[in-house]
CSV table of C-alpha atoms and ligand atoms in Angstrom, one decimal:
chain,number,residue,atom,x,y,z
A,1,UNK,CA,78.4,281.6,93.0
A,2,UNK,CA,77.7,279.3,96.2
A,3,UNK,CA,79.0,276.1,94.6
A,4,UNK,CA,82.3,275.1,95.3
A,5,UNK,CA,84.8,272.1,94.0
A,6,UNK,CA,85.9,271.4,97.5
A,7,UNK,CA,84.5,273.3,100.9
A,8,UNK,CA,87.1,272.7,104.1
A,9,UNK,CA,84.7,272.8,107.2
A,10,UNK,CA,88.1,274.0,109.2
A,11,UNK,CA,90.8,276.8,109.0
A,12,UNK,CA,93.2,275.0,111.9
A,13,UNK,CA,96.4,273.3,110.8
A,14,UNK,CA,95.3,270.8,108.3
A,15,UNK,CA,92.3,272.4,106.7
A,16,UNK,CA,94.4,275.2,105.9
A,17,UNK,CA,96.8,272.9,104.3
A,18,UNK,CA,94.9,271.0,102.6
A,19,UNK,CA,92.8,273.9,101.0
A,20,UNK,CA,96.1,274.9,99.6
A,21,UNK,CA,97.0,271.8,97.9
A,22,UNK,CA,93.3,270.9,96.4
A,23,UNK,CA,93.5,275.1,95.3
A,24,UNK,CA,96.7,274.1,94.1
A,25,UNK,CA,94.9,271.5,91.6
A,26,UNK,CA,92.9,274.4,90.3
A,27,UNK,CA,89.8,273.5,92.4
A,28,UNK,CA,86.9,275.7,93.2
A,29,UNK,CA,87.9,276.2,97.4
A,30,UNK,CA,85.9,277.4,100.2
A,31,UNK,CA,86.6,277.2,104.1
A,32,UNK,CA,84.9,278.0,106.7
A,33,UNK,CA,85.9,277.9,110.1
A,34,UNK,CA,83.0,278.9,112.9
A,35,UNK,CA,85.8,280.5,115.4
A,36,UNK,CA,86.6,284.3,115.0
A,37,UNK,CA,89.6,283.4,113.2
A,38,UNK,CA,91.6,280.8,111.6
A,39,UNK,CA,94.4,278.8,112.7
A,40,UNK,CA,94.5,279.7,116.5
A,41,UNK,CA,96.2,276.6,117.5
A,42,UNK,CA,98.9,277.0,115.8
A,43,UNK,CA,99.2,280.3,116.8
A,44,UNK,CA,99.5,278.7,120.7
A,45,UNK,CA,101.7,276.0,119.2
A,46,UNK,CA,105.3,275.4,120.9
A,47,UNK,CA,105.3,278.5,123.5
A,48,UNK,CA,104.4,280.4,120.7
A,49,UNK,CA,107.3,279.3,118.8
A,50,UNK,CA,105.3,276.6,117.2
A,51,UNK,CA,106.9,273.3,116.9
A,52,UNK,CA,105.7,272.4,113.3
A,53,UNK,CA,107.5,268.7,113.0
A,54,UNK,CA,110.6,266.6,113.9
A,55,UNK,CA,113.9,265.6,111.7
A,56,UNK,CA,112.5,262.1,113.0
A,57,UNK,CA,109.6,260.7,111.8
A,58,UNK,CA,108.1,257.4,112.3
A,59,UNK,CA,105.1,255.8,112.4
A,60,UNK,CA,105.8,254.5,115.9
A,61,UNK,CA,105.6,257.7,116.8
A,62,UNK,CA,101.3,257.7,116.4
A,63,UNK,CA,98.7,256.2,118.0
A,64,UNK,CA,96.4,254.5,116.8
A,65,UNK,CA,94.0,251.4,116.5
A,66,UNK,CA,95.0,250.8,113.5
A,67,UNK,CA,99.0,252.0,113.7
A,68,UNK,CA,99.3,251.1,110.1
A,69,UNK,CA,96.8,253.9,109.1
A,70,UNK,CA,99.4,257.3,109.0
A,71,UNK,CA,102.0,255.5,106.8
A,72,UNK,CA,100.8,256.0,103.8
A,73,UNK,CA,100.2,259.9,104.2
A,74,UNK,CA,103.4,260.1,106.1
A,75,UNK,CA,105.3,258.8,103.7
A,76,UNK,CA,103.9,260.9,100.5
A,77,UNK,CA,104.3,264.3,102.4
A,78,UNK,CA,107.6,264.2,104.7
A,79,UNK,CA,109.1,266.2,107.7
A,80,UNK,CA,111.1,267.0,104.3
A,81,UNK,CA,109.0,268.3,102.4
A,82,UNK,CA,106.9,270.7,105.2
A,83,UNK,CA,110.8,271.4,105.8
A,84,UNK,CA,110.9,272.9,102.2
A,85,UNK,CA,108.0,274.5,102.6
A,86,UNK,CA,109.0,276.3,105.5
A,87,UNK,CA,112.5,277.6,103.4
A,88,UNK,CA,111.0,279.0,100.6
A,89,UNK,CA,109.2,281.3,103.1
A,90,UNK,CA,112.5,281.8,104.5
A,91,UNK,CA,111.3,280.9,108.0
A,92,UNK,CA,114.2,280.8,110.1
A,93,UNK,CA,113.9,277.9,112.2
A,94,UNK,CA,115.7,276.0,114.7
A,95,UNK,CA,116.1,271.9,116.5
A,96,UNK,CA,115.2,271.9,119.7
A,97,UNK,CA,116.0,267.8,121.9
A,98,UNK,CA,114.9,265.2,120.1
A,99,UNK,CA,114.6,266.3,116.3
A,100,UNK,CA,111.8,269.1,117.4
A,101,UNK,CA,112.1,271.7,114.8
A,102,UNK,CA,110.7,275.5,116.0
A,103,UNK,CA,110.6,278.7,114.6
A,104,UNK,CA,113.0,281.3,115.6
A,105,UNK,CA,110.6,284.3,116.1
A,106,UNK,CA,107.6,283.0,115.8
A,107,UNK,CA,104.1,281.1,115.3
A,108,UNK,CA,102.4,283.8,113.1
A,109,UNK,CA,105.4,283.5,110.4
A,110,UNK,CA,103.6,279.4,110.0
A,111,UNK,CA,100.3,280.7,109.8
A,112,UNK,CA,100.9,283.8,107.9
A,113,UNK,CA,102.6,281.2,105.2
A,114,UNK,CA,99.4,278.7,105.1
A,115,UNK,CA,97.1,282.0,104.5
A,116,UNK,CA,99.6,283.4,101.8
A,117,UNK,CA,99.5,279.4,99.7
A,118,UNK,CA,95.9,279.7,100.0
A,119,UNK,CA,95.6,282.9,98.7
A,120,UNK,CA,97.7,282.2,95.8
A,121,UNK,CA,95.5,279.7,94.7
A,122,UNK,CA,91.8,282.4,95.6
A,123,UNK,CA,91.4,279.6,98.3
A,124,UNK,CA,87.6,281.5,100.0
A,125,UNK,CA,88.1,281.8,103.6
A,126,UNK,CA,84.6,282.8,106.1
A,127,UNK,CA,85.2,282.8,109.8
A,128,UNK,CA,82.3,283.2,112.4
A,129,UNK,CA,80.7,280.6,109.8
A,130,UNK,CA,77.9,278.1,111.7
A,131,UNK,CA,77.2,275.1,109.9
A,132,UNK,CA,73.5,274.3,110.1
A,133,UNK,CA,73.2,270.7,108.2
A,134,UNK,CA,75.3,268.9,105.9
A,135,UNK,CA,72.7,266.9,103.0
A,136,UNK,CA,73.6,264.5,100.0
A,137,UNK,CA,72.0,263.8,97.2
A,138,UNK,CA,72.4,261.9,93.7
A,139,UNK,CA,74.1,264.9,91.3
A,140,UNK,CA,78.1,264.2,92.0
A,141,UNK,CA,78.6,268.2,91.0
A,142,UNK,CA,77.0,269.4,93.5
A,143,UNK,CA,76.5,266.2,95.6
A,144,UNK,CA,77.2,268.2,99.4
A,145,UNK,CA,74.4,270.6,100.3
A,146,UNK,CA,75.3,273.1,103.6
A,147,UNK,CA,72.8,275.1,105.2
A,148,UNK,CA,75.5,278.0,107.0
A,149,UNK,CA,74.8,281.0,108.6
A,150,UNK,CA,76.7,282.5,105.5
A,151,UNK,CA,73.7,281.1,103.3
A,152,UNK,CA,73.5,277.6,101.2
A,153,UNK,CA,76.6,276.1,99.8
A,154,UNK,CA,77.1,273.1,98.0
A,155,UNK,CA,80.2,271.2,97.1
A,156,UNK,CA,81.4,268.4,95.1
A,157,UNK,CA,83.7,267.4,98.4
A,158,UNK,CA,83.9,268.0,101.7
A,159,UNK,CA,86.7,267.8,104.1
A,160,UNK,CA,86.2,267.8,107.8
A,161,UNK,CA,89.2,269.1,109.2
A,162,UNK,CA,87.2,270.5,112.3
A,163,UNK,CA,89.8,269.5,114.9
A,164,UNK,CA,89.5,267.1,118.3
A,165,UNK,CA,88.3,268.8,121.3
A,166,UNK,CA,91.2,270.3,123.7
A,167,UNK,CA,90.9,274.1,124.5
A,168,UNK,CA,87.2,275.4,124.1
A,169,UNK,CA,88.4,277.9,124.2
A,170,UNK,CA,89.9,278.5,121.1
A,171,UNK,CA,86.7,277.4,119.1
A,172,UNK,CA,87.6,273.2,120.1
A,173,UNK,CA,84.5,271.1,119.0
A,174,UNK,CA,83.2,268.6,118.1
A,175,UNK,CA,81.7,269.0,115.4
A,176,UNK,CA,83.6,266.1,113.0
A,177,UNK,CA,82.4,263.4,115.5
A,178,UNK,CA,79.0,264.4,115.0
A,179,UNK,CA,79.3,265.1,111.1
A,180,UNK,CA,81.5,261.3,111.0
A,181,UNK,CA,78.1,259.8,113.0
A,182,UNK,CA,75.7,261.7,110.9
A,183,UNK,CA,77.7,259.0,107.7
A,184,UNK,CA,77.7,256.1,109.5
A,185,UNK,CA,81.4,256.4,111.3
A,186,UNK,CA,81.8,254.5,114.6
A,187,UNK,CA,84.1,257.4,116.9
A,188,UNK,CA,86.5,255.7,118.9
A,189,UNK,CA,86.0,256.9,122.7
A,190,UNK,CA,87.8,260.3,122.9
A,191,UNK,CA,90.7,261.3,125.9
A,192,UNK,CA,92.8,263.7,126.3
A,193,UNK,CA,96.1,263.7,125.7
A,194,UNK,CA,99.3,265.0,126.1
A,195,UNK,CA,98.0,266.8,129.5
A,196,UNK,CA,99.2,267.1,132.6
A,197,UNK,CA,98.1,264.6,135.6
A,198,UNK,CA,96.2,265.4,138.6
A,199,UNK,CA,95.9,264.0,142.1
A,200,UNK,CA,93.1,263.4,144.8
A,201,UNK,CA,95.8,261.7,148.1
A,202,UNK,CA,98.4,262.9,149.7
A,203,UNK,CA,100.6,263.3,146.8
A,204,UNK,CA,98.4,266.1,145.8
A,205,UNK,CA,100.1,268.4,148.7
A,206,UNK,CA,103.7,266.9,148.2
A,207,UNK,CA,103.2,267.7,144.2
A,208,UNK,CA,102.1,272.2,145.5
A,209,UNK,CA,105.3,272.2,147.8
A,210,UNK,CA,107.5,271.1,145.4
A,211,UNK,CA,105.8,273.1,142.8
A,212,UNK,CA,107.6,274.9,139.9
A,213,UNK,CA,110.9,272.1,140.7
A,214,UNK,CA,111.4,269.6,137.2
A,215,UNK,CA,113.8,266.4,137.4
A,216,UNK,CA,114.7,264.2,135.0
A,217,UNK,CA,113.2,260.7,135.6
A,218,UNK,CA,112.0,258.4,133.7
A,219,UNK,CA,107.7,257.7,134.2
A,220,UNK,CA,106.0,254.4,134.1
A,221,UNK,CA,102.8,253.0,132.6
A,222,UNK,CA,102.6,249.1,131.9
A,223,UNK,CA,105.5,248.4,129.4
A,224,UNK,CA,104.9,252.0,128.2
A,225,UNK,CA,107.5,254.7,129.8
A,226,UNK,CA,109.4,257.9,129.1
A,227,UNK,CA,112.8,259.5,130.2
A,228,UNK,CA,112.9,263.5,130.3
A,229,UNK,CA,111.9,266.1,132.3
A,230,UNK,CA,109.1,265.2,135.3
A,231,UNK,CA,107.7,268.8,136.4
A,232,UNK,CA,105.6,269.1,139.8
A,233,UNK,CA,102.8,271.5,139.8
A,234,UNK,CA,100.1,272.3,142.4
A,235,UNK,CA,98.1,270.6,141.1
A,236,UNK,CA,100.4,267.0,140.1
A,237,UNK,CA,103.0,266.8,137.3
A,238,UNK,CA,103.4,267.6,134.3
A,239,UNK,CA,106.9,268.5,131.7
A,240,UNK,CA,107.7,266.1,129.1
A,241,UNK,CA,108.0,263.2,129.9
A,242,UNK,CA,104.1,263.2,132.0
A,243,UNK,CA,102.4,264.7,128.6
A,244,UNK,CA,103.7,261.6,126.5
A,245,UNK,CA,102.7,259.6,129.4
A,246,UNK,CA,99.2,260.6,129.4
A,247,UNK,CA,98.2,259.3,125.9
A,248,UNK,CA,99.1,255.8,127.4
A,249,UNK,CA,97.5,256.5,130.4
A,250,UNK,CA,93.7,255.4,131.4
A,251,UNK,CA,91.4,256.0,134.3
A,252,UNK,CA,92.3,254.3,137.9
A,253,UNK,CA,95.8,253.2,136.7
A,254,UNK,CA,99.1,253.4,138.9
A,255,UNK,CA,102.6,255.2,137.1
A,256,UNK,CA,105.7,254.7,138.3
A,257,UNK,CA,108.0,257.3,138.6
A,258,UNK,CA,112.2,256.3,138.0
A,259,UNK,CA,113.6,259.5,140.2
A,260,UNK,CA,117.0,258.4,139.2
A,261,UNK,CA,117.4,256.9,135.5
A,262,UNK,CA,120.3,255.5,134.1
A,263,UNK,CA,121.9,254.4,138.1
A,264,UNK,CA,121.5,251.2,139.6
A,265,UNK,CA,119.7,252.8,142.8
A,266,UNK,CA,120.6,249.5,144.8
A,267,UNK,CA,123.9,249.8,143.9
A,268,UNK,CA,125.2,253.3,144.2
A,269,UNK,CA,123.3,252.7,148.0
A,270,UNK,CA,125.5,250.2,149.0
A,271,UNK,CA,127.9,251.1,147.4
A,272,UNK,CA,127.9,254.1,149.6
A,273,UNK,CA,127.3,252.7,152.8
A,274,UNK,CA,131.2,250.5,151.9
A,275,UNK,CA,132.3,253.6,150.7
A,276,UNK,CA,131.3,256.7,153.6
A,277,UNK,CA,129.4,254.4,156.1
A,278,UNK,CA,128.3,257.9,158.0
A,279,UNK,CA,126.9,259.4,155.7
A,280,UNK,CA,122.4,260.0,155.6
A,281,UNK,CA,121.0,259.2,153.1
A,282,UNK,CA,119.2,262.4,152.8
A,283,UNK,CA,122.7,264.0,152.1
A,284,UNK,CA,123.6,261.3,149.7
A,285,UNK,CA,120.4,262.0,147.6
A,286,UNK,CA,120.4,265.2,147.9
A,287,UNK,CA,123.8,264.9,145.6
A,288,UNK,CA,121.6,263.5,142.7
A,289,UNK,CA,118.3,265.5,142.9
A,290,UNK,CA,116.8,268.4,144.0
A,291,UNK,CA,116.8,269.1,148.6
A,292,UNK,CA,113.2,269.9,148.7
A,293,UNK,CA,112.8,266.6,147.5
A,294,UNK,CA,114.4,264.6,149.3
A,295,UNK,CA,112.9,266.0,152.0
A,296,UNK,CA,109.5,264.5,151.1
A,297,UNK,CA,110.9,261.5,149.9
A,298,UNK,CA,111.7,260.9,153.8
A,299,UNK,CA,108.9,260.7,155.7
A,300,UNK,CA,108.2,258.6,153.0
A,301,UNK,CA,110.7,256.3,152.6
A,302,UNK,CA,112.7,255.6,155.4
A,303,UNK,CA,111.4,257.6,158.5
A,304,UNK,CA,112.6,255.2,160.4
A,305,UNK,CA,116.3,255.7,159.6
A,306,UNK,CA,116.2,259.3,159.0
A,307,UNK,CA,118.6,259.6,161.6
A,308,UNK,CA,120.8,257.2,161.0
A,309,UNK,CA,123.9,256.7,158.7
A,310,UNK,CA,124.1,254.5,156.2
A,311,UNK,CA,126.5,252.1,158.2
A,312,UNK,CA,123.8,251.4,160.2
A,313,UNK,CA,121.1,250.3,157.7
A,314,UNK,CA,120.7,247.7,156.8
A,315,UNK,CA,121.0,246.4,153.3
A,316,UNK,CA,117.5,244.5,152.9
A,317,UNK,CA,116.3,248.3,153.8
A,318,UNK,CA,118.8,249.6,151.6
A,319,UNK,CA,117.5,248.3,148.7
A,320,UNK,CA,113.8,248.6,149.7
A,321,UNK,CA,114.2,252.0,150.3
A,322,UNK,CA,116.3,251.5,146.8
A,323,UNK,CA,112.6,250.4,145.1
A,324,UNK,CA,111.0,252.9,145.9
A,325,UNK,CA,113.0,255.5,144.7
A,326,UNK,CA,113.6,253.7,141.5
A,327,UNK,CA,109.9,252.6,141.2
A,328,UNK,CA,107.7,255.6,143.4
A,329,UNK,CA,104.0,254.8,142.8
A,330,UNK,CA,101.4,257.2,142.0
A,331,UNK,CA,98.0,257.2,141.2
A,332,UNK,CA,96.7,260.0,139.5
A,333,UNK,CA,93.3,261.0,140.0
A,334,UNK,CA,92.7,262.5,136.5
A,335,UNK,CA,94.3,264.4,134.5
A,336,UNK,CA,93.4,268.4,134.0
A,337,UNK,CA,91.9,267.4,130.3
A,338,UNK,CA,90.6,269.4,127.6
A,339,UNK,CA,90.8,272.9,129.3
A,340,UNK,CA,94.7,272.0,128.9
A,341,UNK,CA,95.1,269.1,126.6
A,342,UNK,CA,97.5,269.4,123.6
A,343,UNK,CA,95.0,267.0,121.5
A,344,UNK,CA,92.2,264.8,122.0
A,345,UNK,CA,93.1,260.4,121.5
A,346,UNK,CA,90.7,258.8,120.6
A,347,UNK,CA,88.5,259.9,117.3
A,348,UNK,CA,87.1,259.4,113.9
A,349,UNK,CA,87.7,255.5,113.4
A,350,UNK,CA,89.7,254.8,110.6
A,351,UNK,CA,89.0,251.6,109.3
A,352,UNK,CA,86.2,253.4,107.2
A,353,UNK,CA,88.5,256.1,106.1
A,354,UNK,CA,90.9,255.7,103.0
A,355,UNK,CA,94.5,255.9,104.5
A,356,UNK,CA,95.8,257.0,100.9
A,357,UNK,CA,93.3,259.8,100.4
A,358,UNK,CA,91.4,259.9,103.6
A,359,UNK,CA,87.8,260.1,101.4
A,360,UNK,CA,85.3,258.0,103.8
A,361,UNK,CA,84.4,254.6,102.8
A,362,UNK,CA,80.7,255.4,103.7
A,363,UNK,CA,80.2,258.3,101.7
A,364,UNK,CA,81.9,259.3,98.7
A,365,UNK,CA,83.1,262.7,98.7
A,366,UNK,CA,83.5,263.0,102.5
A,367,UNK,CA,87.1,263.1,104.2
A,368,UNK,CA,87.7,263.3,107.7
A,369,UNK,CA,91.8,264.8,108.6
A,370,UNK,CA,94.1,265.5,111.2
A,371,UNK,CA,92.9,265.7,114.9
A,372,UNK,CA,89.3,264.7,114.1
A,373,UNK,CA,91.1,261.0,113.3
A,374,UNK,CA,91.7,257.5,115.4
A,375,UNK,CA,95.2,259.3,114.9
A,376,UNK,CA,97.1,261.1,117.8
A,377,UNK,CA,101.1,261.8,118.0
A,378,UNK,CA,103.5,262.1,120.6
A,379,UNK,CA,104.9,265.5,122.1
A,380,UNK,CA,107.2,267.1,119.3
A,381,UNK,CA,105.5,268.0,116.0
A,382,UNK,CA,104.1,264.8,115.5
A,383,UNK,CA,100.7,266.2,115.6
A,384,UNK,CA,101.6,269.0,113.3
A,385,UNK,CA,103.3,266.7,110.7
A,386,UNK,CA,100.0,264.7,110.8
A,387,UNK,CA,97.7,267.7,110.3
A,388,UNK,CA,99.8,268.4,106.9
A,389,UNK,CA,100.4,265.1,106.0
A,390,UNK,CA,96.5,263.8,105.5
A,391,UNK,CA,95.9,267.2,104.8
A,392,UNK,CA,97.9,266.6,101.6
A,393,UNK,CA,96.9,263.2,100.7
A,394,UNK,CA,93.1,264.8,101.2
A,395,UNK,CA,94.1,267.9,98.9
A,396,UNK,CA,95.6,265.6,96.1
A,397,UNK,CA,92.1,263.5,95.8
A,398,UNK,CA,89.4,266.1,96.6
B,401,FDA,P1,93.0,272.1,114.4
B,401,FDA,O1,92.6,272.2,116.0
B,401,FDA,O2,93.8,272.9,114.3
B,401,FDA,O3,91.6,273.2,113.7
B,401,FDA,C1,90.6,272.9,113.9
B,401,FDA,C2,89.9,274.5,113.3
B,401,FDA,O4,87.9,274.0,113.2
B,401,FDA,C3,89.5,275.3,114.1
B,401,FDA,O5,90.3,276.1,113.2
B,401,FDA,C4,88.8,275.3,115.4
B,401,FDA,O6,87.8,276.5,115.1
B,401,FDA,C5,87.6,275.1,113.7
B,401,FDA,N1,85.9,274.5,114.1
B,401,FDA,C6,85.8,273.8,115.2
B,401,FDA,N2,84.7,273.6,115.4
B,401,FDA,C7,84.0,273.3,113.7
B,401,FDA,C8,82.9,274.0,113.5
B,401,FDA,N3,82.2,273.4,113.9
B,401,FDA,N4,82.7,274.6,112.4
B,401,FDA,C9,83.6,275.3,111.3
B,401,FDA,N5,85.3,275.2,112.4
B,401,FDA,C10,85.1,274.3,112.9
B,401,FDA,N6,101.6,270.0,117.9
B,401,FDA,C11,102.5,269.8,117.1
B,401,FDA,O7,102.4,269.1,116.5
B,401,FDA,N7,103.0,270.8,117.6
B,401,FDA,C12,103.5,271.9,119.0
B,401,FDA,O8,103.4,273.1,119.0
B,401,FDA,C13,102.0,272.1,119.4
B,401,FDA,N8,101.7,272.6,120.4
B,401,FDA,C14,100.5,272.6,120.8
B,401,FDA,C15,100.5,273.9,121.9
B,401,FDA,C16,98.4,274.2,122.2
B,401,FDA,C17,98.7,274.3,123.1
B,401,FDA,C18,97.6,272.6,121.9
B,401,FDA,C19,95.9,272.4,122.4
B,401,FDA,C20,98.0,272.0,121.1
B,401,FDA,C21,99.6,272.1,120.1
B,401,FDA,N9,99.7,270.8,119.4
B,401,FDA,C22,100.9,271.1,119.0
B,401,FDA,C23,99.1,270.0,119.0
B,401,FDA,C24,98.2,270.7,117.4
B,401,FDA,O9,97.8,272.2,117.7
B,401,FDA,C25,96.4,270.4,116.9
B,401,FDA,O10,97.2,268.7,116.8
B,401,FDA,C26,96.4,271.0,115.4
B,401,FDA,O11,96.3,271.7,115.0
B,401,FDA,C27,95.7,269.4,114.6
B,401,FDA,O12,95.3,270.4,113.4
B,401,FDA,P2,93.7,270.2,113.3
B,401,FDA,O13,93.1,271.0,111.5
B,401,FDA,O14,93.0,269.2,113.1
B,401,FDA,O15,92.7,270.5,113.8
């Protein structure tokens, strides 16, 4: 009775999906989760409405040392496949900016759907399950032996779906990486992703004073940039553009904030100088930016000219000021870390995992799916799509 065709470790997005897909093939599936409930991150995702996929899924929406790795799984189980499943359950949904799809009512519906899919094919789910060890023997039928808090279990395949490190209070653990290392897999350095920046220099006071204000801006590091809402917080910067950029930022790097995206700031200032020579810079800029932000910028960038009309500011100074407004250089001291990060960057090196089946090339019968792998999506439903697609790939082959 304690033997299964497949044991799935982790009952999050990818684990539940994989268990349902494998179960639908007639396999006997056991799913183990160490938390007291499965699918906790699904429930808290998208502000409780679960941004479950995106209409425009492209390989470019994923970050990995091997940018080709995700292509096969994403092609074989697409956003349209998941949307069809959601439609089958008559879950009402809506599209937000940039093709992001959310539930109208609650993320609970996505979890309930996955649990029904598992239930219908007889997946056995155990929560509060600690796995003490995984060992391998030569018997292909019972290749894996697991010592767990629910007793000894055996299986011909094991799927590691234990996710990343973000939000430890939701049950996140490094277990998947430990299993990977046990079987000789390389782990790329782990880093909090889709996470707000914090500052320890003078900008921290500025952001604190502006806390709650959001502007549309372009934020960049190196040659990567995102244009969307940037939110000032008590400790630094957040908002969609900032979360996206955090996936590309390395500690120590400067970031640049273009406060007036889509505008040529030098032209704006020089044209205003000739059209309205008596206007003050703060008055002009307050037409484009919140007044409180302009009040913070003034002592930083045009203190000496604060009380001068544009006519009295030389063109060279105006273009200097424009340079600051279009490229405010800031140095985050770090990020808010795994406490608030939506994802974990890095993870199991995909070089030793089949992109078609997600099976380990080092240990037959062992599979890695979801966030544990070195594949991280942009903000916008891409991380769940990776969970569904990688789970489908593994669930179809285990
Ligand atoms: P996931 O984290 O879902 O599941 C891992 C499971 O493994 C958990 O149930 C955990 O308890 C279990 N586990 C851990 N260690 C274990 C062990 N030792 N033994 C047994 N079980 C173990 N993405 C998106 O596309 N749209 C969105 O709207 C959001 N929103 C969002 C909000 C917040 C607050 C967070 C933190 C994250 C998101 N995400 C998101 C990201 C998304 O939640 C994430 O990428 C997927 O849940 C990853 O799916 P996995 O199955 O890999 O891990």
